[in-house]
Amino acid sequence: MTDRLPTSAQVVIIGGGVIGCSIAYHLTKLGIRDVVLLERKQLTSGTTWHAAGLLTTLRDTEAQTKLAKYTQDLYRGLEAETGQATGIINCGSIQLAMTADKALEMRRGCALARCFDVESHEISPADVQALWPLADVSNVQAAFHFPHDGRVNPADVTQALAKGARLGGARIIENTKVTAIHREDGRVIGVGTEHGDIRAETVVNCAGMWAREVGKLAGVNVPLQAAEHYYLISEAIEGVHQRLPILRDPGNSAYLREEAGKIMVGFFEPVAKPWGMAGIPEGFCFNDIQADWDRMLPVVEKALLRVPKLLDTGIKLFFCGPESFTPDHNYLMGEAPNFKNFFVAAGFNSLGILSGGGAGMVMAHWIENGRAPLDLWSVDIRRAHAWQDNDRYLHDRIIESLGIGYQDHWPYRQWTTARGVKKSILHDRLAAAGACFGESAGWERPNWYARKGEVAEYRYAWGRQNWFANNAVEHRAVREAVGVFEQTSFSKLLVQGRDAERVLNHLATSNLSVPIGKVTYTQFLNQAGGIEADVTVTRLAEDQYWVVTAAFTHTHVEAHIRNHIPREAFCVVTDVSGAYSMLNVQGPNSRALLQDLSATDFSHAGFPFGTAREIQIGYQSLLALRLTYTGELGWELYIPTAFTLPVYDALVEAGGRFDLAHCGYHTLNSLRIEKAYREWAHDIGPHDSPLEAGLGFTCAWDKPGGFIGRDAVLVAREQGRLKRRLVQFVLEDPAPLLYHNEPIYRDGELNSYTTSAMYGHTLGAAVAMGYVTNPDDVTDEFIASGHYEIEIGHRRYSARCLLKPAYDPSNSRIRC
């Protein structure tokens, strides 16, 4: 073995499943031929070999759908290119809905599919019967046919990718376990194996269910966990043939497909069982694992009812094999946040085959160019947090995560497992005030408040949920009086040192060479001009800045700052999130309330918008920032944790005189959407420029030294043409609800889709953000001249399209 192992390579890939082989294949297509793939045993021997091979196209996001579409196209041509069969069968797929709610969910999904150029059709139960004669459709309310879906043989398609990679110059070495990741100065320099070391410029962790352990070798968190995953194969059944569509039956947590004249039934049970918590056996290779059929029997019996013939047909194979799942049921891809040139592509949640081709393509481009070719935030490893690499947390969350794809995807659905990771010091007081908590980045946060006599729990629906009226009350309180939001979950980074200004000014679109006490709203861009972060930065001292970002972006933003600090710079980033609580006091009575509690001058002249002051409330001192994300007069109060309880108690006690209301995150969202404030990862992201997003006002074009991404954005500015622009939509009809991902039509033609939405209680209708597109130029005239409709469940509703916020476009309420 040692004579076969090279001493160096440009790229080393760890793992010989479909993902690793696809990345190797695509790197060679980009001309990167010095590629070595290391497999601990044999190709496909981990989890790829026992995958079901389904190729279903529509996923939750545009990017994931594009990965699936690319994958299908690639697999269809691989055999002709490599001579290796892939076993591809273009059989289509059908998804069943057993309830009216599931039918509406699927109608919304199919409407979105048209935005992504995915063909789908709603069909009747009789149509299902015609396509699948053995199926019982008596409890089917609706069904949806995807004619271009299909399936492959997972082992064969992986071998085809491996052969293509070899033809391109890559080396694939089996029976070579990686035992170490070598690093120097915060970047990877190679790997150690049981047969020797390989120096490398880039290392890619594609180790599947071993990826978490490989990550530990590099000091990189890869939060995933293996779980039992089941399917069975019947004896041969007359009338079963390979052109039968894949039958997805989410109501029964199962899928069915043909397998050589037999029927395969696979399961995504709602309560799963983690596996390998004590470690994966060293010799694991093409192994199945001990099945727990007593646990699975109710799930199996329910699924078999879809094809009654299975109840009196023998079972040829009961199979249980491990698959790895992530805490949010999304993949883990991209460059590690704390380790340069170490990439991860793992945690595919039993969707590795259907995404494998696309994942390999984007990872190859990511490695070559330093950024993803698509907006992949939903699967970017930088969304993960260090605390998630916790055995108990992963065990408890994966119980729910495995089956989540086959559950109802309700608006505002909350995870029920592995809760209570982080609680603010105010948690019990908020619960006593009626808080119904949601979870974000591990934080328990009040999403809405139950009134006296109500139960603080969600009752999900596609229409007005049980908290809709509570949201309206909270919303009006902020517009008419004053509300308090508990936002301790927001991440707070202290950036300090004599070079802090230089470092942050190079990142920020705005000029941060400002007086002490100035608060600046700004973005951080990438080299292509896309928005990597949307933050506020407060100058606390000559050498000290306070950077605030949303909880879910913590890892990403902190890493972005750290990774852009030059080696010679005196600049330190300290995460102080847990040291401070944050109470956000918003509304026209906010000034009077705070003035009642503090000697600080809260007048407009004494405390202008966009400034920070240290204030005193009672015996406590805290930092107050005059800002808003609601469109109202207001202050964010950053309170040392030890001071938080008395400050909160004082606010609540005095608040009764000013009609203070407790308000949750749903209300923060409905208020900000009325005001057309953007939200990163929904309305703006790494592939949206400030000009497209209407945020060009933050760009200090002429500040000394410029900023990252300036040149790219400046080119677009000088050209004077934009192919897309973010705008606000307000439905004409007050009844329908919008959430996001609803298709937008302009003059009867599909144009785009909504990026975020909620009901605007002040405006009296649902409000959304979304991009208007035009390959020539999206001018003000183009936007104003169109007639717009938004589609909800196959029905279109007229909408006003606005370039300025529908609520307070002059900002008079903010700057009073």
JSON list of N, CA, C and O in Angstrom, two decimals, residues 27 31 35 38 56 117 127 170 176 199 208 292 321-322 409 444 484 492 521 674 729 756 779:
[
{"chain": "A", "resi": 27, "resn": "LEU", "atom": "N", "xyz": [-14.07, 17.85, -9.83]},
{"chain": "A", "resi": 27, "resn": "LEU", "atom": "CA", "xyz": [-12.79, 18.57, -9.78]},
{"chain": "A", "resi": 27, "resn": "LEU", "atom": "C", "xyz": [-12.00, 18.33, -11.05]},
{"chain": "A", "resi": 27, "resn": "LEU", "atom": "O", "xyz": [-11.40, 19.26, -11.61]},
{"chain": "A", "resi": 31, "resn": "GLY", "atom": "N", "xyz": [-10.43, 20.79, -14.41]},
{"chain": "A", "resi": 31, "resn": "GLY", "atom": "CA", "xyz": [-9.01, 20.79, -14.71]},
{"chain": "A", "resi": 31, "resn": "GLY", "atom": "C", "xyz": [-8.12, 20.55, -13.51]},
{"chain": "A", "resi": 31, "resn": "GLY", "atom": "O", "xyz": [-6.89, 20.64, -13.61]},
{"chain": "A", "resi": 35, "resn": "VAL", "atom": "N", "xyz": [-5.81, 14.98, -7.70]},
{"chain": "A", "resi": 35, "resn": "VAL", "atom": "CA", "xyz": [-6.82, 14.67, -6.70]},
{"chain": "A", "resi": 35, "resn": "VAL", "atom": "C", "xyz": [-6.61, 13.25, -6.20]},
{"chain": "A", "resi": 35, "resn": "VAL", "atom": "O", "xyz": [-6.43, 12.33, -7.01]},
{"chain": "A", "resi": 38, "resn": "LEU", "atom": "N", "xyz": [-9.36, 8.98, -0.68]},
{"chain": "A", "resi": 38, "resn": "LEU", "atom": "CA", "xyz": [-9.00, 7.92, 0.25]},
{"chain": "A", "resi": 38, "resn": "LEU", "atom": "C", "xyz": [-10.26, 7.32, 0.84]},
{"chain": "A", "resi": 38, "resn": "LEU", "atom": "O", "xyz": [-11.11, 8.03, 1.39]},
{"chain": "A", "resi": 56, "resn": "THR", "atom": "N", "xyz": [-35.90, 12.07, -6.67]},
{"chain": "A", "resi": 56, "resn": "THR", "atom": "CA", "xyz": [-37.05, 12.98, -6.63]},
{"chain": "A", "resi": 56, "resn": "THR", "atom": "C", "xyz": [-36.53, 14.41, -6.63]},
{"chain": "A", "resi": 56, "resn": "THR", "atom": "O", "xyz": [-35.56, 14.72, -5.93]},
{"chain": "A", "resi": 117, "resn": "ASP", "atom": "N", "xyz": [-38.66, 25.40, -12.61]},
{"chain": "A", "resi": 117, "resn": "ASP", "atom": "CA", "xyz": [-38.74, 24.64, -13.85]},
{"chain": "A", "resi": 117, "resn": "ASP", "atom": "C", "xyz": [-38.81, 23.14, -13.61]},
{"chain": "A", "resi": 117, "resn": "ASP", "atom": "O", "xyz": [-38.20, 22.33, -14.33]},
{"chain": "A", "resi": 127, "resn": "ASP", "atom": "N", "xyz": [-56.42, 8.57, -11.20]},
{"chain": "A", "resi": 127, "resn": "ASP", "atom": "CA", "xyz": [-55.19, 8.60, -11.98]},
{"chain": "A", "resi": 127, "resn": "ASP", "atom": "C", "xyz": [-54.08, 7.80, -11.29]},
{"chain": "A", "resi": 127, "resn": "ASP", "atom": "O", "xyz": [-53.29, 7.11, -11.95]},
{"chain": "A", "resi": 170, "resn": "ALA", "atom": "N", "xyz": [-7.78, 11.63, -11.49]},
{"chain": "A", "resi": 170, "resn": "ALA", "atom": "CA", "xyz": [-7.81, 11.45, -10.04]},
{"chain": "A", "resi": 170, "resn": "ALA", "atom": "C", "xyz": [-7.35, 10.05, -9.65]},
{"chain": "A", "resi": 170, "resn": "ALA", "atom": "O", "xyz": [-7.53, 9.09, -10.41]},
{"chain": "A", "resi": 176, "resn": "THR", "atom": "N", "xyz": [-7.56, 2.54, 3.03]},
{"chain": "A", "resi": 176, "resn": "THR", "atom": "CA", "xyz": [-6.62, 3.50, 3.61]},
{"chain": "A", "resi": 176, "resn": "THR", "atom": "C", "xyz": [-7.39, 4.45, 4.52]},
{"chain": "A", "resi": 176, "resn": "THR", "atom": "O", "xyz": [-8.09, 5.35, 4.05]},
{"chain": "A", "resi": 199, "resn": "ARG", "atom": "N", "xyz": [0.73, 15.46, 1.92]},
{"chain": "A", "resi": 199, "resn": "ARG", "atom": "CA", "xyz": [0.57, 16.91, 1.98]},
{"chain": "A", "resi": 199, "resn": "ARG", "atom": "C", "xyz": [-0.52, 17.31, 0.99]},
{"chain": "A", "resi": 199, "resn": "ARG", "atom": "O", "xyz": [-0.63, 16.73, -0.09]},
{"chain": "A", "resi": 208, "resn": "GLY", "atom": "N", "xyz": [-19.25, 10.59, 5.34]},
{"chain": "A", "resi": 208, "resn": "GLY", "atom": "CA", "xyz": [-20.56, 10.07, 5.67]},
{"chain": "A", "resi": 208, "resn": "GLY", "atom": "C", "xyz": [-20.80, 10.03, 7.17]},
{"chain": "A", "resi": 208, "resn": "GLY", "atom": "O", "xyz": [-20.58, 11.02, 7.88]},
{"chain": "A", "resi": 292, "resn": "ASP", "atom": "N", "xyz": [-34.76, -3.63, 14.81]},
{"chain": "A", "resi": 292, "resn": "ASP", "atom": "CA", "xyz": [-35.70, -3.62, 15.93]},
{"chain": "A", "resi": 292, "resn": "ASP", "atom": "C", "xyz": [-37.11, -3.63, 15.36]},
{"chain": "A", "resi": 292, "resn": "ASP", "atom": "O", "xyz": [-37.82, -2.62, 15.34]},
{"chain": "A", "resi": 321, "resn": "GLY", "atom": "N", "xyz": [-30.10, -0.58, 7.91]},
{"chain": "A", "resi": 321, "resn": "GLY", "atom": "CA", "xyz": [-28.75, -0.07, 7.75]},
{"chain": "A", "resi": 321, "resn": "GLY", "atom": "C", "xyz": [-28.67, 1.33, 8.30]},
{"chain": "A", "resi": 321, "resn": "GLY", "atom": "O", "xyz": [-29.68, 2.04, 8.37]},
{"chain": "A", "resi": 322, "resn": "PRO", "atom": "N", "xyz": [-27.51, 1.78, 8.72]},
{"chain": "A", "resi": 322, "resn": "PRO", "atom": "CA", "xyz": [-27.41, 3.12, 9.30]},
{"chain": "A", "resi": 322, "resn": "PRO", "atom": "C", "xyz": [-27.32, 4.21, 8.23]},
{"chain": "A", "resi": 322, "resn": "PRO", "atom": "O", "xyz": [-26.75, 4.00, 7.16]},
{"chain": "A", "resi": 409, "resn": "HIS", "atom": "N", "xyz": [-45.39, 19.96, 6.86]},
{"chain": "A", "resi": 409, "resn": "HIS", "atom": "CA", "xyz": [-44.48, 21.09, 6.98]},
{"chain": "A", "resi": 409, "resn": "HIS", "atom": "C", "xyz": [-45.28, 22.37, 7.25]},
{"chain": "A", "resi": 409, "resn": "HIS", "atom": "O", "xyz": [-45.40, 23.26, 6.42]},
{"chain": "A", "resi": 444, "resn": "GLU", "atom": "N", "xyz": [-34.24, 29.37, 23.59]},
{"chain": "A", "resi": 444, "resn": "GLU", "atom": "CA", "xyz": [-35.68, 29.39, 23.78]},
{"chain": "A", "resi": 444, "resn": "GLU", "atom": "C", "xyz": [-36.13, 30.85, 23.76]},
{"chain": "A", "resi": 444, "resn": "GLU", "atom": "O", "xyz": [-35.70, 31.65, 24.60]},
{"chain": "A", "resi": 484, "resn": "VAL", "atom": "N", "xyz": [-42.35, 45.40, 24.53]},
{"chain": "A", "resi": 484, "resn": "VAL", "atom": "CA", "xyz": [-41.00, 44.96, 24.90]},
{"chain": "A", "resi": 484, "resn": "VAL", "atom": "C", "xyz": [-40.76, 43.57, 24.32]},
{"chain": "A", "resi": 484, "resn": "VAL", "atom": "O", "xyz": [-41.57, 42.66, 24.48]},
{"chain": "A", "resi": 492, "resn": "LYS", "atom": "N", "xyz": [-23.63, 38.89, 20.13]},
{"chain": "A", "resi": 492, "resn": "LYS", "atom": "CA", "xyz": [-22.92, 40.15, 20.39]},
{"chain": "A", "resi": 492, "resn": "LYS", "atom": "C", "xyz": [-21.43, 39.86, 20.36]},
{"chain": "A", "resi": 492, "resn": "LYS", "atom": "O", "xyz": [-20.93, 39.04, 21.15]},
{"chain": "A", "resi": 521, "resn": "TYR", "atom": "N", "xyz": [-25.73, 50.84, 10.63]},
{"chain": "A", "resi": 521, "resn": "TYR", "atom": "CA", "xyz": [-26.30, 49.66, 9.96]},
{"chain": "A", "resi": 521, "resn": "TYR", "atom": "C", "xyz": [-25.50, 49.43, 8.70]},
{"chain": "A", "resi": 521, "resn": "TYR", "atom": "O", "xyz": [-25.30, 50.34, 7.89]},
{"chain": "A", "resi": 674, "resn": "GLU", "atom": "N", "xyz": [-44.02, 44.91, 7.30]},
{"chain": "A", "resi": 674, "resn": "GLU", "atom": "CA", "xyz": [-44.79, 46.10, 6.93]},
{"chain": "A", "resi": 674, "resn": "GLU", "atom": "C", "xyz": [-43.86, 47.26, 6.56]},
{"chain": "A", "resi": 674, "resn": "GLU", "atom": "O", "xyz": [-44.18, 48.07, 5.70]},
{"chain": "A", "resi": 729, "resn": "PHE", "atom": "N", "xyz": [-44.70, 43.60, -1.51]},
{"chain": "A", "resi": 729, "resn": "PHE", "atom": "CA", "xyz": [-46.02, 43.30, -2.06]},
{"chain": "A", "resi": 729, "resn": "PHE", "atom": "C", "xyz": [-47.06, 43.33, -0.95]},
{"chain": "A", "resi": 729, "resn": "PHE", "atom": "O", "xyz": [-46.80, 42.82, 0.15]},
{"chain": "A", "resi": 756, "resn": "SER", "atom": "N", "xyz": [-40.03, 36.34, 1.89]},
{"chain": "A", "resi": 756, "resn": "SER", "atom": "CA", "xyz": [-40.56, 36.28, 3.26]},
{"chain": "A", "resi": 756, "resn": "SER", "atom": "C", "xyz": [-41.91, 36.98, 3.26]},
{"chain": "A", "resi": 756, "resn": "SER", "atom": "O", "xyz": [-42.19, 37.81, 2.39]},
{"chain": "A", "resi": 779, "resn": "THR", "atom": "N", "xyz": [-36.40, 48.72, -14.05]},
{"chain": "A", "resi": 779, "resn": "THR", "atom": "CA", "xyz": [-36.49, 50.15, -13.75]},
{"chain": "A", "resi": 779, "resn": "THR", "atom": "C", "xyz": [-37.71, 50.41, -12.87]},
{"chain": "A", "resi": 779, "resn": "THR", "atom": "O", "xyz": [-38.60, 49.56, -12.72]}
]
